[in-house]
PDB file of C-alpha atoms in Angstrom:
ATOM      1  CA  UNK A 318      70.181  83.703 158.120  1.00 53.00           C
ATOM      2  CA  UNK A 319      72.435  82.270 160.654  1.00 56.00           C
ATOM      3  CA  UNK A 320      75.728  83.982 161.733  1.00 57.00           C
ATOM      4  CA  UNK A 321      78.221  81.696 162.556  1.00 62.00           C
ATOM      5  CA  UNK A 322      80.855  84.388 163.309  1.00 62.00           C
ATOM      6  CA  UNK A 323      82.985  84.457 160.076  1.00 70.00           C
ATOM      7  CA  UNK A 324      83.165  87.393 157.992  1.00 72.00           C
ATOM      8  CA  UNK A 325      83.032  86.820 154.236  1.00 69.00           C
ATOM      9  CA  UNK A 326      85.497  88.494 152.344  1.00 74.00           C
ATOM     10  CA  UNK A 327      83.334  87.623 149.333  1.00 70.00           C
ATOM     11  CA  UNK A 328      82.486  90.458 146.882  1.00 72.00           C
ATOM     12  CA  UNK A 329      79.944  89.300 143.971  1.00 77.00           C
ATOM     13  CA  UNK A 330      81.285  90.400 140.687  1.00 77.00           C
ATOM     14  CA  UNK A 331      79.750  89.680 136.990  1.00 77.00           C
ATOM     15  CA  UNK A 332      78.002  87.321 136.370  1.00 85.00           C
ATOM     16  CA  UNK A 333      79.658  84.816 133.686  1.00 87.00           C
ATOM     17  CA  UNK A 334      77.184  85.370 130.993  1.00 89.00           C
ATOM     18  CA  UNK A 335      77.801  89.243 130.896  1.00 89.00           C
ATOM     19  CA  UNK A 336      81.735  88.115 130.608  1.00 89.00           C
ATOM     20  CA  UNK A 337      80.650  86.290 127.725  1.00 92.00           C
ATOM     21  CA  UNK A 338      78.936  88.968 126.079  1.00 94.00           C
ATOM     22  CA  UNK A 339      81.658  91.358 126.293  1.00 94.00           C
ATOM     23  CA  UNK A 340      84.651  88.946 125.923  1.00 94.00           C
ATOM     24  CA  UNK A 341      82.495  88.141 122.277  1.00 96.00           C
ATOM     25  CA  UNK A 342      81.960  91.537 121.659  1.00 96.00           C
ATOM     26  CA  UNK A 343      86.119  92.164 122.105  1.00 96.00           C
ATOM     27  CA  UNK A 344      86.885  89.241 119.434  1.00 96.00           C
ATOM     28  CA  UNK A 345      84.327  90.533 117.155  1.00 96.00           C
ATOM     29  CA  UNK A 346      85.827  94.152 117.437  1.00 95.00           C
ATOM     30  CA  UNK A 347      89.383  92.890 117.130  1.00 95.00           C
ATOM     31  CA  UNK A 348      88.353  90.681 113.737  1.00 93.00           C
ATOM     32  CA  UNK A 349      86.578  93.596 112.277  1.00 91.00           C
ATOM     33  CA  UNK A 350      89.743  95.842 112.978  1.00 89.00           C
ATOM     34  CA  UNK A 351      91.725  93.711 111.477  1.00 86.00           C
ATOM     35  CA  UNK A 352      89.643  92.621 108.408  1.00 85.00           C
ATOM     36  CA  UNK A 353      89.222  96.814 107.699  1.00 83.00           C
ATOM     37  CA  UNK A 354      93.308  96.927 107.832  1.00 76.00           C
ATOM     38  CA  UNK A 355      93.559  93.518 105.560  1.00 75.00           C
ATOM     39  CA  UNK A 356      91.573  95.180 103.256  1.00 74.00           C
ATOM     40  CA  UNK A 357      92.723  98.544 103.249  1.00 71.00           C
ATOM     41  CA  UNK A 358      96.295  97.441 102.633  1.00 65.00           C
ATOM     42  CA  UNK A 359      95.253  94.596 100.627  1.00 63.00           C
ATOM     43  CA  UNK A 360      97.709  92.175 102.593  1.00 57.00           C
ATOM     44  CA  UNK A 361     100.908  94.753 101.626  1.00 59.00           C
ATOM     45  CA  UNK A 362     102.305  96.176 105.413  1.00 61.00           C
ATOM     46  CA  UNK A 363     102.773  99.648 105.983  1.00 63.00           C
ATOM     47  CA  UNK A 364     106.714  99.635 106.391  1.00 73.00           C
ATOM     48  CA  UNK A 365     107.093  97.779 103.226  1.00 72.00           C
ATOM     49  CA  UNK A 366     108.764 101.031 101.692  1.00 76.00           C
ATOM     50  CA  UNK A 367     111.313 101.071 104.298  1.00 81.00           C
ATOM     51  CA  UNK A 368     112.015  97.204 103.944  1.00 83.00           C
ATOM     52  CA  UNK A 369     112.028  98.064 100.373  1.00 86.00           C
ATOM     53  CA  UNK A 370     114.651 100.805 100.672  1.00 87.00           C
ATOM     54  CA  UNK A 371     116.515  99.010 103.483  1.00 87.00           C
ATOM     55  CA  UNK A 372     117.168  95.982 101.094  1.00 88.00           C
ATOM     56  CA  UNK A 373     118.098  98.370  98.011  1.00 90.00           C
ATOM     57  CA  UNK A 374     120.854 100.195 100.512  1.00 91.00           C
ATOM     58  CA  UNK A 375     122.025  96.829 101.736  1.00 89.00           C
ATOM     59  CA  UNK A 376     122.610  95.578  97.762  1.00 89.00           C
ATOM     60  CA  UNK A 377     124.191  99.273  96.989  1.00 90.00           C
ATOM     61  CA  UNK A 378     126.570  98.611 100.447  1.00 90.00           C
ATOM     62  CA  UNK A 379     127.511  95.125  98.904  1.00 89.00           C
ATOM     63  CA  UNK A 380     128.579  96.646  95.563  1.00 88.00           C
ATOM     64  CA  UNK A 381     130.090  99.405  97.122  1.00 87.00           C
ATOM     65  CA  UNK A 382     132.269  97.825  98.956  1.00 88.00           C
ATOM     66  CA  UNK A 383     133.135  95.321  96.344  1.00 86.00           C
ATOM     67  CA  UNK A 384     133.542  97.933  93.859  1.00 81.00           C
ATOM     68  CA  UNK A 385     137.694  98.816  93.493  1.00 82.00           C
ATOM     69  CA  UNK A 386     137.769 100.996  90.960  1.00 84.00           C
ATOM     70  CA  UNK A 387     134.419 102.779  90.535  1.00 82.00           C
ATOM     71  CA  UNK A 388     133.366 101.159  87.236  1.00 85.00           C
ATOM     72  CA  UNK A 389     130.245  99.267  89.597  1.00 82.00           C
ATOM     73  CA  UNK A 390     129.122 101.821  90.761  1.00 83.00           C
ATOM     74  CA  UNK A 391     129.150 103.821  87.788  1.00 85.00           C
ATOM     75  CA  UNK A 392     127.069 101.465  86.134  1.00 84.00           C
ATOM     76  CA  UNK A 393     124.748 101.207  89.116  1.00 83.00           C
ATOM     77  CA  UNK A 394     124.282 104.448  89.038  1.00 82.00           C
ATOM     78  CA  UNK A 395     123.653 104.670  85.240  1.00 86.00           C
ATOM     79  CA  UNK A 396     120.791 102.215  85.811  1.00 84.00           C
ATOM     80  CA  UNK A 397     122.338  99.404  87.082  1.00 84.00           C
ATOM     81  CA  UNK A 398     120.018  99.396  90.298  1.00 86.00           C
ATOM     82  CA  UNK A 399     117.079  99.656  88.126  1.00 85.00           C
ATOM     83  CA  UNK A 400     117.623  96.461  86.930  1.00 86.00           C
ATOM     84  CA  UNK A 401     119.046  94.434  89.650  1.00 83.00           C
ATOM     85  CA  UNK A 402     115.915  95.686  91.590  1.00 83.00           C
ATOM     86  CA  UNK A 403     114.116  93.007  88.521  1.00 82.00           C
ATOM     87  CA  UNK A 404     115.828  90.234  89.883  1.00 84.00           C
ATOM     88  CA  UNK A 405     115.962  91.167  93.721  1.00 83.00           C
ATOM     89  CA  UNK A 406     112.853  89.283  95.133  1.00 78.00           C
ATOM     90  CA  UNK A 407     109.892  90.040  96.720  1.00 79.00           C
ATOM     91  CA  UNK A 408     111.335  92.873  98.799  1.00 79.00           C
ATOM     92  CA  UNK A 409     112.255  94.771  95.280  1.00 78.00           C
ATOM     93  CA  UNK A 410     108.980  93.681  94.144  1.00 79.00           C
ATOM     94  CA  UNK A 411     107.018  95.176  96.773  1.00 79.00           C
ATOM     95  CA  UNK A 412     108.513  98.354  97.154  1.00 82.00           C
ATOM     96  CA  UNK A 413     110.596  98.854  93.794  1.00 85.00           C
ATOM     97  CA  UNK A 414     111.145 102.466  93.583  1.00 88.00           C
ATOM     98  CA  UNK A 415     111.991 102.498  97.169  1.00 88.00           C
ATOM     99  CA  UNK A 416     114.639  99.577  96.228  1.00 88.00           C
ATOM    100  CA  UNK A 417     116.108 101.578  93.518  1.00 90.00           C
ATOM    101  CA  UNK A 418     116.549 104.466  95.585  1.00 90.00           C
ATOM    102  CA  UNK A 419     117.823 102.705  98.329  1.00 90.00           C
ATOM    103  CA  UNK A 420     120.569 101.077  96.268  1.00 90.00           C
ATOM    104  CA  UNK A 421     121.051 104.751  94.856  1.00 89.00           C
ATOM    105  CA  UNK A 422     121.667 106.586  97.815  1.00 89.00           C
ATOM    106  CA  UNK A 423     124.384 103.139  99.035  1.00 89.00           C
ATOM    107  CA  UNK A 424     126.235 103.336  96.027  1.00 90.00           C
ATOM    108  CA  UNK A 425     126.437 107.732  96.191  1.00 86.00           C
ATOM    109  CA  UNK A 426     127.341 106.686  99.543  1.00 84.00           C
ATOM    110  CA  UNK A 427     124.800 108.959 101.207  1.00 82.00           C
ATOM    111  CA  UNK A 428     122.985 108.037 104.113  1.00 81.00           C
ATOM    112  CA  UNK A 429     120.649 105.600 105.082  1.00 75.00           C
ATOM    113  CA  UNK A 430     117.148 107.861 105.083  1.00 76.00           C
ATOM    114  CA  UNK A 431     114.038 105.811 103.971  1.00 67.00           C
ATOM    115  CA  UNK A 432     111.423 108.133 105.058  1.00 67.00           C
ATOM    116  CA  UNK A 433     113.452 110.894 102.889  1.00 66.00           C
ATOM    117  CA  UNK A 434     110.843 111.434  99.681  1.00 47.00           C
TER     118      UNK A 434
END
């Protein structure tokens, strides 16, 4: 070995094929994680009772508001929200007890509280 008078700064690290290994073992790890949740779930996300009951306050806010002498939300609240929540869309059709009660507590004019049983 011949010393030319530099000093190398170099540090060896990993080597590429142990990089490999692990970056592989990280994806395969990740995919697993997520196929477990997939399937857990079955595709339907955690919050979807609060985006359930979210969308049910929003449509008990519209009538509300639109309602001028209480006959609306009389009938929403003698199962009117029940069956609007039938014609809602997929947010009603996720979640549609959450929906209904949602829409309920709008029209009572309570609260927004979707994690309230």
């Amino acid at each position: 070995m011949v010393l030319t008078g530099e000093i190398s700064t170099h540090v060896p690290g990993p080597r590429r094929k142990n990089l490999l290994i692990v970056a592989i073992l990280v994806v395969a790890l990740l995919g697993a994680a997520a196929w477990a949740l997939t399937t857990k779930f079955n595709e339907k996300p955690v919050w979807v009772d609060n985006v359930g009951y979210d969308a049910g306050y929003y449509h008990g806010i519209q009538l509300r508001k639109t309602d001028r002498t209480g006959e609306v939300v009389a009938k929403a609240v003698a199962g009117g929200c029940r069956t609007a929540s039938t014609t809602a869309g997929k947010k009603a059709d996720d979640s549609p007890e959450h929906w209904v009660r949602g829409c309920l507590d709008a029209v009572r004019g309570l609260a927004s509280n979707p994690n309230e049983a």
